[in-house]
Short mmCIF file of C-alpha atoms and ligand atoms in Angstrom, two decimals:
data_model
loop_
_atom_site.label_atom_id
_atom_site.label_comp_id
_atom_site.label_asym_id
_atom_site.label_seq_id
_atom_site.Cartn_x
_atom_site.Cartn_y
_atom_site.Cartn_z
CA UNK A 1 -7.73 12.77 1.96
CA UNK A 2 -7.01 12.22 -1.68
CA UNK A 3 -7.43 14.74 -4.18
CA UNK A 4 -8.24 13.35 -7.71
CA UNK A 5 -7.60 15.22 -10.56
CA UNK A 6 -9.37 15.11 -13.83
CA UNK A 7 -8.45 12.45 -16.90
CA UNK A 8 -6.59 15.25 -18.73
CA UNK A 9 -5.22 17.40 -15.89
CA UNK A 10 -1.75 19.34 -16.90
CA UNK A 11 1.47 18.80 -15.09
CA UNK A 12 0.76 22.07 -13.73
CA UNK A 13 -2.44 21.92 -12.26
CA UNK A 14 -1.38 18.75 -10.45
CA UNK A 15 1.92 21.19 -9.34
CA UNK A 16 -1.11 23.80 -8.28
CA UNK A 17 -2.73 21.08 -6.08
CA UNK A 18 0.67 20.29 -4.49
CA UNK A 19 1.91 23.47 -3.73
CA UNK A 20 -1.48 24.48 -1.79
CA UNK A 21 -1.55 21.07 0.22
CA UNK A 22 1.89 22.80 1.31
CA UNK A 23 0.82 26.07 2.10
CA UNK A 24 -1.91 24.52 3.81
CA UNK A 25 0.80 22.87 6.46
CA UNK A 26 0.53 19.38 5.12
CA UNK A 27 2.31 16.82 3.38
CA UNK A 28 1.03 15.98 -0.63
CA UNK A 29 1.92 13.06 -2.60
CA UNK A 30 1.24 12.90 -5.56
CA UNK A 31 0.61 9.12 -6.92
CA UNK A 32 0.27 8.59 -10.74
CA UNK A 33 -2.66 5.54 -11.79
CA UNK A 34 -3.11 4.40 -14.99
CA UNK A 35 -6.59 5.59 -15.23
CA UNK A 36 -6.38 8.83 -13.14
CA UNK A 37 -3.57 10.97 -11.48
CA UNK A 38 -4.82 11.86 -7.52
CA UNK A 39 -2.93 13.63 -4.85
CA UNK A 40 -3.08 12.65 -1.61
CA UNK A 41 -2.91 14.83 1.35
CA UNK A 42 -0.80 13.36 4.35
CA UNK A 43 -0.92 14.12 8.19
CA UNK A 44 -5.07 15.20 7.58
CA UNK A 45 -5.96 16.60 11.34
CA UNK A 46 -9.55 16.80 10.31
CA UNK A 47 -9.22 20.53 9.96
CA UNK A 48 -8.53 20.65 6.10
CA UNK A 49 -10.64 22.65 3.87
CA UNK A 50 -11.84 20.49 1.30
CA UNK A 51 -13.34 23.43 -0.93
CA UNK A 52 -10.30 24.98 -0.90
CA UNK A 53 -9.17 22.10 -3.12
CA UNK A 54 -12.17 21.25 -4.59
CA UNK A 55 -12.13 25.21 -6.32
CA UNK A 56 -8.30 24.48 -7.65
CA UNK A 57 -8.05 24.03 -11.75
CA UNK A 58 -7.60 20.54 -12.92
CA UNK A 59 -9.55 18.81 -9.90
CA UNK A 60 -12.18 16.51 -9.97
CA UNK A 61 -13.15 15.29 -6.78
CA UNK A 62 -11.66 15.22 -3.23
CA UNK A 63 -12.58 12.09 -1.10
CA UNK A 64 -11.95 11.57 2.28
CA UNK A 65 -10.10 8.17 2.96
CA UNK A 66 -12.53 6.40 5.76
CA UNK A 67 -10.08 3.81 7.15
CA UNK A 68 -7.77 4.55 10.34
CA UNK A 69 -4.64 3.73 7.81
CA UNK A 70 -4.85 5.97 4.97
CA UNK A 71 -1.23 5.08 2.17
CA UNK A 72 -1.77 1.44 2.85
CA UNK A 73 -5.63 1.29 1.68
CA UNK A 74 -7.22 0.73 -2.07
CA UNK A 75 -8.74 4.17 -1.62
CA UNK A 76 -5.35 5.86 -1.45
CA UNK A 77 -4.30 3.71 -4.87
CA UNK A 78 -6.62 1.14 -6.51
CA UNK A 79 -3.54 -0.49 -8.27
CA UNK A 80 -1.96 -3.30 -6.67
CA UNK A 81 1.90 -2.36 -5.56
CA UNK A 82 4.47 -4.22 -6.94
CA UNK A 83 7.44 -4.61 -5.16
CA UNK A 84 10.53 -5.16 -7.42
CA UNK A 85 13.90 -6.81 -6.12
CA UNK A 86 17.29 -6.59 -6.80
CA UNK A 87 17.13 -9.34 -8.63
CA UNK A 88 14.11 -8.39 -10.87
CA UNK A 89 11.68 -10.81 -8.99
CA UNK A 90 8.15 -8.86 -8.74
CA UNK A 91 6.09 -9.25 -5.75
CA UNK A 92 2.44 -8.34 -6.02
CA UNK A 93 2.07 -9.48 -9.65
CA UNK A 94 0.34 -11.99 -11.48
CA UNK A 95 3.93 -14.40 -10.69
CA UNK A 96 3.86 -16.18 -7.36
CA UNK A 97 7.35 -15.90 -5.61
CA UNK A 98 8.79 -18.38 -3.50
CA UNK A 99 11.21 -17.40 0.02
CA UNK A 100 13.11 -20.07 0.74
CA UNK A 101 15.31 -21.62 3.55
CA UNK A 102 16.65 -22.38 7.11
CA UNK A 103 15.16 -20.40 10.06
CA UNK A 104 18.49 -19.49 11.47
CA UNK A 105 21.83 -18.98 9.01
CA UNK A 106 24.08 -21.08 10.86
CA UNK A 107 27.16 -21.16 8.96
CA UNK A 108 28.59 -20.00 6.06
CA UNK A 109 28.63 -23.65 3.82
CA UNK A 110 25.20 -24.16 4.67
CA UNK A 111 23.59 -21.23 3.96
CA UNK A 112 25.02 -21.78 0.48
CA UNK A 113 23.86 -25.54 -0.15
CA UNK A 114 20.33 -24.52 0.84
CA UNK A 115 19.99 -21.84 -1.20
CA UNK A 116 21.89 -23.76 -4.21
CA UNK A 117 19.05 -25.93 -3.54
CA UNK A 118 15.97 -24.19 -3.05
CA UNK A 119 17.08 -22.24 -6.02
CA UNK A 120 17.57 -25.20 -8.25
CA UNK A 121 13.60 -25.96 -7.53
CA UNK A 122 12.49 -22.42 -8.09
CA UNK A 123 12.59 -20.45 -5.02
CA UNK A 124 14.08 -16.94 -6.13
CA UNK A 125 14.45 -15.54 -2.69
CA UNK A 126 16.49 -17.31 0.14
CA UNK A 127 15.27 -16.44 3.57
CA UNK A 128 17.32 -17.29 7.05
CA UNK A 129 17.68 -15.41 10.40
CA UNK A 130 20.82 -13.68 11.64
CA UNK A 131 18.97 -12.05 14.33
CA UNK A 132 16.77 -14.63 16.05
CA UNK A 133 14.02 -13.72 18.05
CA UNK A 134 13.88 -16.21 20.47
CA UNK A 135 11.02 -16.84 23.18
CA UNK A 136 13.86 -18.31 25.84
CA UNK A 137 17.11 -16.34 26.23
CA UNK A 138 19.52 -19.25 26.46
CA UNK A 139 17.93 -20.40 22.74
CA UNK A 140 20.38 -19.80 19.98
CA UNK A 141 20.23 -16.28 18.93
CA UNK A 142 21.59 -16.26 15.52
CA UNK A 143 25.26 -15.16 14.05
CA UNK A 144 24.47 -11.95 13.87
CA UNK A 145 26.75 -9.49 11.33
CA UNK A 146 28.41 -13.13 10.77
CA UNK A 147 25.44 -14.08 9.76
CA UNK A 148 24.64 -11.23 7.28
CA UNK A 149 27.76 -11.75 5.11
CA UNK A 150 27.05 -15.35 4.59
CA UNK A 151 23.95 -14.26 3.21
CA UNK A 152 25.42 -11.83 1.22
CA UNK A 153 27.71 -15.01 0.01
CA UNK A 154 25.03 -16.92 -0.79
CA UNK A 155 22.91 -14.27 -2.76
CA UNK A 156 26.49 -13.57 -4.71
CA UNK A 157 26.91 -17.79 -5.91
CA UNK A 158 22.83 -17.62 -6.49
CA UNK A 159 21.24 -14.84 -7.58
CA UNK A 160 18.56 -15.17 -4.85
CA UNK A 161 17.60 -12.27 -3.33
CA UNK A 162 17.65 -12.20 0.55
CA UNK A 163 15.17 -11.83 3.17
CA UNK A 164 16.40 -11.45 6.64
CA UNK A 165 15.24 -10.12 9.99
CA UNK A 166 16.48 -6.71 12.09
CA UNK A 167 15.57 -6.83 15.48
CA UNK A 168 15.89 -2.80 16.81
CA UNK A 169 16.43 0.09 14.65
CA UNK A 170 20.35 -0.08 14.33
CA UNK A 171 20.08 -3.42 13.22
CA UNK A 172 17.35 -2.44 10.20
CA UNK A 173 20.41 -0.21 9.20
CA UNK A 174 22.33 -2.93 9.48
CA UNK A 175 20.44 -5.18 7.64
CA UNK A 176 19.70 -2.65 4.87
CA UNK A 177 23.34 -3.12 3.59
CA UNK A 178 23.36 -6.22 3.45
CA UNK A 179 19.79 -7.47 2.33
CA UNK A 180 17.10 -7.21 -0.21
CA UNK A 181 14.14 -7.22 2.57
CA UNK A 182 14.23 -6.34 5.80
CA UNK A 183 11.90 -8.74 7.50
CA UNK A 184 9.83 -7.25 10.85
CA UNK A 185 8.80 -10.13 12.63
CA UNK A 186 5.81 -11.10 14.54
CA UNK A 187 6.98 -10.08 17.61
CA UNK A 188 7.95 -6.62 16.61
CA UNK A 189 5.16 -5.58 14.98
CA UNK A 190 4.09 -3.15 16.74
CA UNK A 191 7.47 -1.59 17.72
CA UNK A 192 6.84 1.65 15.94
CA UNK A 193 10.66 2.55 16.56
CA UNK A 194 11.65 -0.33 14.25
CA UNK A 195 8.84 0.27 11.75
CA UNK A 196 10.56 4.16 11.48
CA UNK A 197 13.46 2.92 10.55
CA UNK A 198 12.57 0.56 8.44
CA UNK A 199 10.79 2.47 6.50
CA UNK A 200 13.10 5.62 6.19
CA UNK A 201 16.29 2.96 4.80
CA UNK A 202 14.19 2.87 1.51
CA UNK A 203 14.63 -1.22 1.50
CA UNK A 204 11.65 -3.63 0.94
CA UNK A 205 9.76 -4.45 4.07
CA UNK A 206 8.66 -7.69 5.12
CA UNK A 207 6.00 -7.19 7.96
CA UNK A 208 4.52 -10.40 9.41
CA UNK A 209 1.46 -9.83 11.45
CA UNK A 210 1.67 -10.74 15.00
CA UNK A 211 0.20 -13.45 16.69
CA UNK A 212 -2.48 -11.93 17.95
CA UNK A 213 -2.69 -8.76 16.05
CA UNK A 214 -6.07 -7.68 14.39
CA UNK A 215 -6.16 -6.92 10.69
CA UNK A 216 -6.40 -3.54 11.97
CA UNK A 217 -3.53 -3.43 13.56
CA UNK A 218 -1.63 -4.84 10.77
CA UNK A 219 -2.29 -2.57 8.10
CA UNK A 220 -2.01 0.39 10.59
CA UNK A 221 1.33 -1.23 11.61
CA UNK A 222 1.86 -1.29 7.54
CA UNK A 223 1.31 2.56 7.23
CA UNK A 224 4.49 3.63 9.75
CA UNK A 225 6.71 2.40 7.21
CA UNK A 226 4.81 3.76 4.20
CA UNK A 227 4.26 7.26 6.33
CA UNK A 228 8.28 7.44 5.86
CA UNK A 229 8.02 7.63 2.26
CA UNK A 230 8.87 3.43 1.74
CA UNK A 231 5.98 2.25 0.00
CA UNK A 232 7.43 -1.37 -0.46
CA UNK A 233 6.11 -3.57 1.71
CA UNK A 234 5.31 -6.96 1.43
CA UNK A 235 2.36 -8.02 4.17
CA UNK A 236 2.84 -11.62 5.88
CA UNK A 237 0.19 -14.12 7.22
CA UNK A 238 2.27 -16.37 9.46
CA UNK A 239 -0.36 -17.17 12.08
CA UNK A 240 -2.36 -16.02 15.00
CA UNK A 241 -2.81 -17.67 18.82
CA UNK A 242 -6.13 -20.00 18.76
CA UNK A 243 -7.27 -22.11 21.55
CA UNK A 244 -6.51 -25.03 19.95
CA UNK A 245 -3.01 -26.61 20.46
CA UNK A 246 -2.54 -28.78 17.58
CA UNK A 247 -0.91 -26.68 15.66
CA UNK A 248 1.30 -23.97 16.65
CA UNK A 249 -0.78 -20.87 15.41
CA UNK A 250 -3.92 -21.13 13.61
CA UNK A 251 -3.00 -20.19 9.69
CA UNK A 252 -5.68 -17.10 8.76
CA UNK A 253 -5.98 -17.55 5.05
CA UNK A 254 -9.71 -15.85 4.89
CA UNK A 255 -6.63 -12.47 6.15
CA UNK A 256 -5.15 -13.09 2.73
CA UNK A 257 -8.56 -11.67 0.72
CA UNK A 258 -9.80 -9.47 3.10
CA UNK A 259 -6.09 -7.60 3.03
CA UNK A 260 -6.79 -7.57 -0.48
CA UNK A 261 -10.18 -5.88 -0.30
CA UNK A 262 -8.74 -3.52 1.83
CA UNK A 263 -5.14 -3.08 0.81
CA UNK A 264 -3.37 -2.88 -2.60
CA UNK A 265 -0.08 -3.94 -0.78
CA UNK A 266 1.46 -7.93 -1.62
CA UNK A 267 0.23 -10.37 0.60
CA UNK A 268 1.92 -13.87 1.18
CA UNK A 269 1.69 -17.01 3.55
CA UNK A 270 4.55 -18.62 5.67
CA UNK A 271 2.69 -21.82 6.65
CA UNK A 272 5.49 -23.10 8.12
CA UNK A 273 5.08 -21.02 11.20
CA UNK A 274 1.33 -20.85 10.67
CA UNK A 275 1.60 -24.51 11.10
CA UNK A 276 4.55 -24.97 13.51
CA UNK A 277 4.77 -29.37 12.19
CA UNK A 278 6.58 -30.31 8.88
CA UNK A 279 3.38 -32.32 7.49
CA UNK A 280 1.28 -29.49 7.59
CA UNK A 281 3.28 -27.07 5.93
CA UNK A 282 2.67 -28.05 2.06
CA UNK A 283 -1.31 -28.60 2.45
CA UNK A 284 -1.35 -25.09 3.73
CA UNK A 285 1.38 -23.77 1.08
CA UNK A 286 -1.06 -25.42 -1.59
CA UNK A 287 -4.87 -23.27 0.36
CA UNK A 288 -2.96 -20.12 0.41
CA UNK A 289 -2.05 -20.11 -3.32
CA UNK A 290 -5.08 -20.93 -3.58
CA UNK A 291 -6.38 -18.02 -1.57
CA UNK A 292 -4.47 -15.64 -3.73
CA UNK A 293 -1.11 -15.41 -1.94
CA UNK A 294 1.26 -13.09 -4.00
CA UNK A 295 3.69 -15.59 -2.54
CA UNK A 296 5.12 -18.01 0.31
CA UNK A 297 7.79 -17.90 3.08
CA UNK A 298 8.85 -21.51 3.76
CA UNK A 299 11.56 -22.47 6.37
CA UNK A 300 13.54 -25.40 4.22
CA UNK A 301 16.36 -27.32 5.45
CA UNK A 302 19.23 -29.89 4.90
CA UNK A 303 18.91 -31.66 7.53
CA UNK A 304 15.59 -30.41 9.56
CA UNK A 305 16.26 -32.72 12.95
CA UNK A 306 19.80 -31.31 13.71
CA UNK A 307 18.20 -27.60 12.91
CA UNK A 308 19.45 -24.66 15.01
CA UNK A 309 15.64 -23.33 15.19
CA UNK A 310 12.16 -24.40 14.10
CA UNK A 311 13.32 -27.82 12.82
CA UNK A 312 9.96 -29.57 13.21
CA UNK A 313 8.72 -27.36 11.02
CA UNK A 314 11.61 -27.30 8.09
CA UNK A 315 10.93 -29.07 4.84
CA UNK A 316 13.43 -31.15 3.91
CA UNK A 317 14.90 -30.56 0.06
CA UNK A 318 12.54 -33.31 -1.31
CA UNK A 319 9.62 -31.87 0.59
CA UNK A 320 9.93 -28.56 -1.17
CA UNK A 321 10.59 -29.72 -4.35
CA UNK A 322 7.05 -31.33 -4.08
CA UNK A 323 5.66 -28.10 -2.63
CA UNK A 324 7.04 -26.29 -5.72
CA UNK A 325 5.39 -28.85 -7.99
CA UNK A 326 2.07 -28.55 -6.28
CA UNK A 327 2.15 -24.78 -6.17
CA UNK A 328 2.52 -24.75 -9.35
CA UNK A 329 -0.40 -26.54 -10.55
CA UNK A 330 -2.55 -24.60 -7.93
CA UNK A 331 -1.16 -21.27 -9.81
CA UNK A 332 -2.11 -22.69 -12.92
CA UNK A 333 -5.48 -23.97 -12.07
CA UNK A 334 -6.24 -20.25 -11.10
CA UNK A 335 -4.71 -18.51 -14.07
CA UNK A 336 -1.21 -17.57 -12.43
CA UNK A 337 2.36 -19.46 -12.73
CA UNK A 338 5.25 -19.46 -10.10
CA UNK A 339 7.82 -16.86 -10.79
CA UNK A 340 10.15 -18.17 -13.52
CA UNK A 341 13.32 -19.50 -11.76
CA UNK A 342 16.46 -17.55 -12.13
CA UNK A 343 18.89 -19.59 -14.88
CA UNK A 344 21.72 -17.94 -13.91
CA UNK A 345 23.52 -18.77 -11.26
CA UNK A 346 25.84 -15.76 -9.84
CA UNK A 347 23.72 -12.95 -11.29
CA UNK A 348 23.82 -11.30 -7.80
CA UNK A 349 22.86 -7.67 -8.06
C1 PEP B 1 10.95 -16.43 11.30
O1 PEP B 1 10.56 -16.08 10.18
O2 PEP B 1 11.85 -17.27 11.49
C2 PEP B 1 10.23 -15.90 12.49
C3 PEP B 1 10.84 -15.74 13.66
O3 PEP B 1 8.94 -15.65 12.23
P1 PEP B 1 7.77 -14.97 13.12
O4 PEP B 1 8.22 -13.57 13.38
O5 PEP B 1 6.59 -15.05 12.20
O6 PEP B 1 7.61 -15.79 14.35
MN1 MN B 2 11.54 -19.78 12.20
#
């Protein structure tokens, strides 16, 4: 339930509104707009007394918020989030940002050339997996806390800011100290556990929607980490199962508007596992800018056949730098640019 409060409402009166949400045994949040000031009532049972509020000074109107998620929808805040990095890149703004590199950190000197490189063609976040969630047990499984200080390396020569993945909720701590976003992955979800903790480190969230999860599910997934008090999260169309085996999930771009309709949270694209095969990857990168991606996830690497993970779907250097050019005149074509890229190299925050 959201409680909005008039144009010219005092300080006070929105302290009034507050203070009976809390008498009333619930949880208020107040969440500034540029047009209006509302306050919106958490943990709503469907026993709240919506007159009580409506009588209180200052008030204007108090709507009920229709969806299943409630934080996470364009009712709670019209205004689109913007999710601000470490090192000042913007996600959810006009700027399209671009997360760049291997699937798998797998060593210290590499982790740096790639991100030297996707840097040098505009990518201002480097991505790569300590943690790797992988379908067979014998597959590599990443470097782990190994892993996570190379990154940390990398971001300190760049400037990139880094996106990795925590598996459990120890390793989201984990990955808070040493990362910009903590990336949930498709598998996880729906592992509320996870989600929790995500959320309550404060960090940037990256959620990918699983493979077979409904919109639903992903926004409601979405709200766990914003019910925490986190709302930075950046949603993630990577792919759902189709029937069709040509490529390895079935990219849903129509997700990226209708998340928008429904959500004021950043949306991008990773066609790289919506694709699963190198030659589809920059087509798709090109439809979702297109479709109004706040941004892309791409798996690049040096040398994509002797990859750790996901090789056959790793852009080599060249390939990216065409995928950058491309992008941008997509962005341009519909009024937006790519994020500038950063000039300084070693302006780690
Ligand atoms: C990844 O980003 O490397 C990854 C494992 O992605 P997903 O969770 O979308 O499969
Ligand atoms: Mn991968």
């Amino acid at each position: 339930m959201l409680v909005v409060m008039k144009h010219n409402a005092s300080e006070e009166q929105i302290g009034g509104v507050v203070g009976t949400i809390r008498d009333m045994g619930y949880d208020a949040r107040p969440i500034p707009g540029g047009q209006r000031t509302a306050v919106g009532l958490i943990g709503n049972d469907g026993r709240v007394d919506a007159a009580r509020l409506q009588g209180l000074e200052g008030v204007l109107e108090v709507i009920p918020v229709t969806h299943a998620y409630k934080q996470v929808s364009r009712e709670w805040r019209e205004e689109d989030t913007r999710v601000v990095l470490g090192n000042g890149t913007v996600v959810g703004g006009a700027e399209i940002v671009v997360m760049a590199g291997p699937c798998a950190v797998e060593g210290e000197r590499e982790i740096i050339e790639i991100a030297q490189r996707v840097r040098e063609r505009g990518a201002t976040v480097l991505r790569g997996g300590a943690y790797k969630p992988r379908t067979s047990p014998y597959a590599f499984q990443g470097l782990g806390k190994d892993g996570l200080a190379y990154l940390a390396k990398a971001r300190q020569e760049t400037g990139l800011a880094v996106v990795t993945e925590a598996l459990d909720p120890d390793g989201a701590d984990l990955v808070a100290e040493y990362a910009d976003i903590i990336q949930i992955g498709a598998r996880n979800m729906q592992n509320y556990a996870l989600l929790k903790r995500a959320g309550r480190t404060g960090k940037p969230v990256l959620l990918k929607r699983g493979m077979s999860a409904t919109i639903e599910e992903f926004l409601l997934a979405a709200e766990y980490v914003l019910a925490e008090g986190n709302d930075d999260v950046i949603l993630c169309e990577r792919g759902v199962r189709s029937f069709d085996t040509h490529t390895r999930n079935l990219l849903d771009l129509a997700a990226i508007p209708v998340v928008q309709s429904l959500s004021h949270l950043p949306i991008i694209a990773d066609p790289s596992h919506g694709t699963g095969l190198r030659s589809k990857v920059t087509p798709m990168g090109r439809a979702a800018v297109a479709a109004g991606a706040h941004g892309l996830l791409v798996e690049v690497h040096q040398d994509p056949p002797r990859a750790k993970s996901d090789g056959a779907q790793s852009l080599y250097p060249e390939q990216f730098a065409e995928l950058m050019e491309q992008i941008g005149m997509i962005a341009r074509a519909i009024g937006r640019e790519l994020t500038p890229p950063l000039s300084v190299a070693g302006s780690a925050s």
